[in-house]
Tab-separated table of C-alpha atoms in Angstrom:
chain	number	residue	atom	x	y	z
A	1	UNK	CA	51.694	57.700	13.725
A	2	UNK	CA	53.741	59.045	10.816
A	3	UNK	CA	56.437	57.025	9.118
A	4	UNK	CA	59.061	59.495	10.185
A	5	UNK	CA	58.157	59.240	13.831
A	6	UNK	CA	57.979	55.438	13.585
A	7	UNK	CA	61.535	55.083	12.242
A	8	UNK	CA	63.724	53.471	14.839
A	9	UNK	CA	60.760	51.971	16.703
A	10	UNK	CA	60.507	48.740	14.675
A	11	UNK	CA	57.337	47.154	13.356
A	12	UNK	CA	55.438	47.957	16.537
A	13	UNK	CA	55.621	51.581	15.646
A	14	UNK	CA	53.630	51.046	12.408
A	15	UNK	CA	50.626	49.398	14.172
A	16	UNK	CA	47.558	51.461	14.916
A	17	UNK	CA	45.889	51.438	18.257
A	18	UNK	CA	42.817	49.147	18.435
A	19	UNK	CA	40.627	52.052	19.478
A	20	UNK	CA	41.782	54.378	16.737
A	21	UNK	CA	39.206	56.112	14.502
A	22	UNK	CA	40.120	54.061	11.400
A	23	UNK	CA	39.609	50.727	13.181
A	24	UNK	CA	36.219	51.841	14.511
A	25	UNK	CA	35.078	52.924	11.053
A	26	UNK	CA	36.015	49.581	9.496
A	27	UNK	CA	34.249	47.670	12.285
A	28	UNK	CA	31.044	49.603	11.623
A	29	UNK	CA	31.232	49.161	7.855
A	30	UNK	CA	28.086	47.213	6.664
A	31	UNK	CA	29.076	46.796	3.017
A	32	UNK	CA	28.592	43.210	1.775
A	33	UNK	CA	26.313	42.147	4.631
A	34	UNK	CA	23.099	42.624	2.628
A	35	UNK	CA	24.068	39.980	0.039
A	36	UNK	CA	25.218	37.525	2.719
A	37	UNK	CA	21.997	37.877	4.667
A	38	UNK	CA	19.976	37.434	1.452
A	39	UNK	CA	21.799	34.216	0.595
A	40	UNK	CA	21.252	32.837	4.099
A	41	UNK	CA	17.551	33.725	3.926
A	42	UNK	CA	17.212	31.981	0.537
A	43	UNK	CA	18.878	28.829	1.855
A	44	UNK	CA	16.595	28.719	4.876
A	45	UNK	CA	13.543	29.354	2.685
A	46	UNK	CA	14.516	26.532	0.314
A	47	UNK	CA	14.962	24.136	3.217
A	48	UNK	CA	11.511	25.040	4.522
A	49	UNK	CA	9.866	24.665	1.103
A	50	UNK	CA	11.492	21.281	0.524
A	51	UNK	CA	10.254	20.073	3.916
A	52	UNK	CA	6.698	21.167	3.102
A	53	UNK	CA	6.808	19.506	-0.336
A	54	UNK	CA	8.067	16.260	1.215
A	55	UNK	CA	5.262	16.351	3.789
A	56	UNK	CA	2.636	16.856	1.066
A	57	UNK	CA	4.130	14.063	-1.046
A	58	UNK	CA	4.083	11.657	1.879
A	59	UNK	CA	0.514	12.651	2.718
A	60	UNK	CA	-0.638	12.117	-0.868
A	61	UNK	CA	0.923	8.645	-0.941
A	62	UNK	CA	-0.793	7.709	2.318
A	63	UNK	CA	-4.153	8.974	1.043
A	64	UNK	CA	-3.765	7.084	-2.244
A	65	UNK	CA	-3.001	3.830	-0.422
A	66	UNK	CA	-5.908	4.346	1.975
A	67	UNK	CA	-8.187	4.916	-1.008
A	68	UNK	CA	-7.030	1.702	-2.675
A	69	UNK	CA	-7.496	-0.310	0.522
A	70	UNK	CA	-10.990	1.101	0.938
A	71	UNK	CA	-11.927	0.285	-2.653
A	72	UNK	CA	-10.471	-3.224	-2.359
A	73	UNK	CA	-12.449	-3.810	0.826
A	74	UNK	CA	-15.644	-2.807	-0.971
A	75	UNK	CA	-14.853	-5.240	-3.820
A	76	UNK	CA	-14.154	-8.084	-1.385
A	77	UNK	CA	-17.419	-7.476	0.441
A	78	UNK	CA	-19.295	-7.243	-2.854
A	79	UNK	CA	-17.925	-10.647	-3.911
A	80	UNK	CA	-18.859	-12.154	-0.553
A	81	UNK	CA	-22.370	-10.712	-0.750
A	82	UNK	CA	-22.859	-12.603	-4.015
A	83	UNK	CA	-22.253	-15.897	-2.187
A	84	UNK	CA	-24.543	-14.849	0.639
A	85	UNK	CA	-27.290	-14.326	-1.902
A	86	UNK	CA	-27.133	-17.737	-3.588
A	87	UNK	CA	-27.896	-21.267	-2.446
A	88	UNK	CA	-25.359	-23.484	-0.721
A	89	UNK	CA	-25.014	-25.927	-3.619
A	90	UNK	CA	-24.445	-23.075	-6.069
A	91	UNK	CA	-21.276	-21.913	-4.331
A	92	UNK	CA	-18.957	-23.604	-6.820
A	93	UNK	CA	-16.263	-22.918	-9.410
A	94	UNK	CA	-16.362	-23.954	-13.047
A	95	UNK	CA	-13.758	-26.517	-14.071
A	96	UNK	CA	-12.203	-24.311	-16.759
A	97	UNK	CA	-11.720	-21.312	-14.481
A	98	UNK	CA	-10.477	-23.505	-11.617
A	99	UNK	CA	-7.796	-25.104	-13.785
A	100	UNK	CA	-6.706	-21.663	-14.940
A	101	UNK	CA	-6.473	-20.394	-11.361
A	102	UNK	CA	-4.390	-23.263	-9.997
A	103	UNK	CA	-1.927	-22.789	-12.862
A	104	UNK	CA	-1.158	-19.349	-11.426
A	105	UNK	CA	1.578	-19.350	-8.763
A	106	UNK	CA	0.202	-16.238	-7.073
A	107	UNK	CA	-3.113	-17.990	-6.489
A	108	UNK	CA	-1.569	-21.235	-5.255
A	109	UNK	CA	1.065	-19.550	-3.069
A	110	UNK	CA	-1.558	-17.882	-0.886
A	111	UNK	CA	-1.648	-19.200	2.680
A	112	UNK	CA	-5.324	-20.185	2.373
A	113	UNK	CA	-4.572	-22.446	-0.584
A	114	UNK	CA	-1.399	-23.862	0.926
A	115	UNK	CA	-2.968	-24.668	4.295
A	116	UNK	CA	-6.456	-25.776	3.272
A	117	UNK	CA	-6.616	-26.702	-0.409
A	118	UNK	CA	-3.271	-27.992	-1.636
A	119	UNK	CA	-3.475	-31.297	0.234
A	120	UNK	CA	-6.569	-31.057	2.423
A	121	UNK	CA	-6.973	-33.526	5.270
A	122	UNK	CA	-10.328	-34.443	6.786
A	123	UNK	CA	-12.533	-32.777	7.725
A	124	UNK	CA	-11.299	-30.312	5.085
A	125	UNK	CA	-11.844	-31.142	1.407
A	126	UNK	CA	-12.043	-29.479	-1.975
A	127	UNK	CA	-15.439	-28.484	-3.344
A	128	UNK	CA	-16.095	-30.190	-6.669
A	129	UNK	CA	-16.187	-28.054	-9.810
A	130	UNK	CA	-18.966	-27.869	-12.420
A	131	UNK	CA	-18.909	-27.569	-16.185
A	132	UNK	CA	-21.151	-24.504	-16.313
A	133	UNK	CA	-21.979	-21.835	-13.783
A	134	UNK	CA	-25.429	-22.516	-12.224
A	135	UNK	CA	-28.392	-20.587	-13.594
A	136	UNK	CA	-28.966	-17.108	-12.157
A	137	UNK	CA	-25.511	-17.117	-10.538
A	138	UNK	CA	-23.138	-14.277	-11.580
A	139	UNK	CA	-20.216	-15.508	-13.660
A	140	UNK	CA	-17.699	-13.943	-11.256
A	141	UNK	CA	-19.048	-16.143	-8.449
A	142	UNK	CA	-17.876	-19.211	-10.396
A	143	UNK	CA	-14.491	-17.721	-11.249
A	144	UNK	CA	-11.770	-18.178	-8.593
A	145	UNK	CA	-9.552	-15.470	-10.075
A	146	UNK	CA	-10.388	-12.445	-12.201
A	147	UNK	CA	-9.486	-8.771	-12.653
A	148	UNK	CA	-12.043	-6.017	-12.264
A	149	UNK	CA	-12.237	-2.220	-12.080
A	150	UNK	CA	-13.043	-0.522	-8.800
A	151	UNK	CA	-15.008	2.642	-8.098
A	152	UNK	CA	-11.725	4.571	-8.320
A	153	UNK	CA	-11.308	3.362	-11.935
A	154	UNK	CA	-8.245	1.320	-10.994
A	155	UNK	CA	-7.727	-2.385	-11.661
A	156	UNK	CA	-7.913	-4.996	-8.901
A	157	UNK	CA	-7.431	-8.739	-8.917
A	158	UNK	CA	-10.014	-10.718	-6.975
A	159	UNK	CA	-8.992	-14.232	-5.865
A	160	UNK	CA	-11.567	-16.489	-4.205
A	161	UNK	CA	-10.739	-19.669	-2.268
A	162	UNK	CA	-13.371	-22.321	-1.559
A	163	UNK	CA	-13.173	-25.547	0.456
A	164	UNK	CA	-15.153	-27.778	2.790
A	165	UNK	CA	-14.636	-27.730	6.527
A	166	UNK	CA	-16.563	-29.431	9.327
A	167	UNK	CA	-16.484	-28.084	12.877
A	168	UNK	CA	-16.649	-30.583	15.733
A	169	UNK	CA	-20.211	-31.869	16.140
A	170	UNK	CA	-21.391	-29.582	13.335
A	171	UNK	CA	-22.535	-29.605	9.722
A	172	UNK	CA	-20.161	-29.569	6.815
A	173	UNK	CA	-19.458	-25.966	5.827
A	174	UNK	CA	-18.209	-24.298	2.717
A	175	UNK	CA	-15.523	-21.777	3.630
A	176	UNK	CA	-14.983	-18.859	1.281
A	177	UNK	CA	-12.044	-16.455	1.442
A	178	UNK	CA	-11.839	-13.470	-0.892
A	179	UNK	CA	-8.463	-11.794	-1.416
A	180	UNK	CA	-8.072	-8.552	-3.375
A	181	UNK	CA	-4.621	-7.764	-4.763
A	182	UNK	CA	-2.860	-5.112	-6.797
A	183	UNK	CA	-2.609	-6.607	-10.339
A	184	UNK	CA	0.512	-4.529	-11.001
A	185	UNK	CA	2.188	-5.929	-7.868
A	186	UNK	CA	0.631	-9.261	-6.903
A	187	UNK	CA	2.657	-9.435	-3.700
A	188	UNK	CA	0.587	-6.534	-2.368
A	189	UNK	CA	-2.701	-7.593	-0.766
A	190	UNK	CA	-5.257	-4.875	-0.077
A	191	UNK	CA	-8.102	-6.835	1.486
A	192	UNK	CA	-8.930	-10.320	2.808
A	193	UNK	CA	-12.400	-11.477	3.905
A	194	UNK	CA	-13.509	-14.945	5.070
A	195	UNK	CA	-16.999	-16.332	5.640
A	196	UNK	CA	-18.575	-19.772	6.093
A	197	UNK	CA	-21.791	-21.142	4.615
A	198	UNK	CA	-23.814	-24.155	5.797
A	199	UNK	CA	-26.549	-26.255	4.107
A	200	UNK	CA	-29.265	-24.250	5.846
A	201	UNK	CA	-28.894	-21.661	3.076
A	202	UNK	CA	-30.646	-24.186	0.786
A	203	UNK	CA	-29.697	-26.679	-1.868
């Protein structure tokens, strides 16, 4: 509607009909939509990539921990196999290494030490120490606490606990518990293995 024809009709006269050609053309105008759609696509893509990266990171952490637990278990079993291969009387600690171990709060705070070795009551008792490791016995078997390198080339701390126990109507046993920890975080235990030995293994 022209301005001349609209004079005297107020503001209403200046408005275009909703179905006029100009309104339809503006409604169909696509300018600017390409950039908006691109930005939305980039945001969605970034969200997806971040989710995938987080999943991979979590998976890698789980695999690394599983690998460390597996290696620690192998070290604990290896230590226990040493005791299974020596005579009953040779399952002992040297005095020097024992004194060093019990000066370490991590070693003495373990539940095995607290419940069975700190103040043992009959039939439990401490196994006496020796000055030197018995002949043909690996040095690590006489050391209650040491650090070693696993197959994964990482460091592990191996703590061994040893005490006497006597089951009802049975022979006196030597109980051995091997605990493998993370030396960088001693509160983290990777493996724990316990076995008993009786005099039938030989003196």
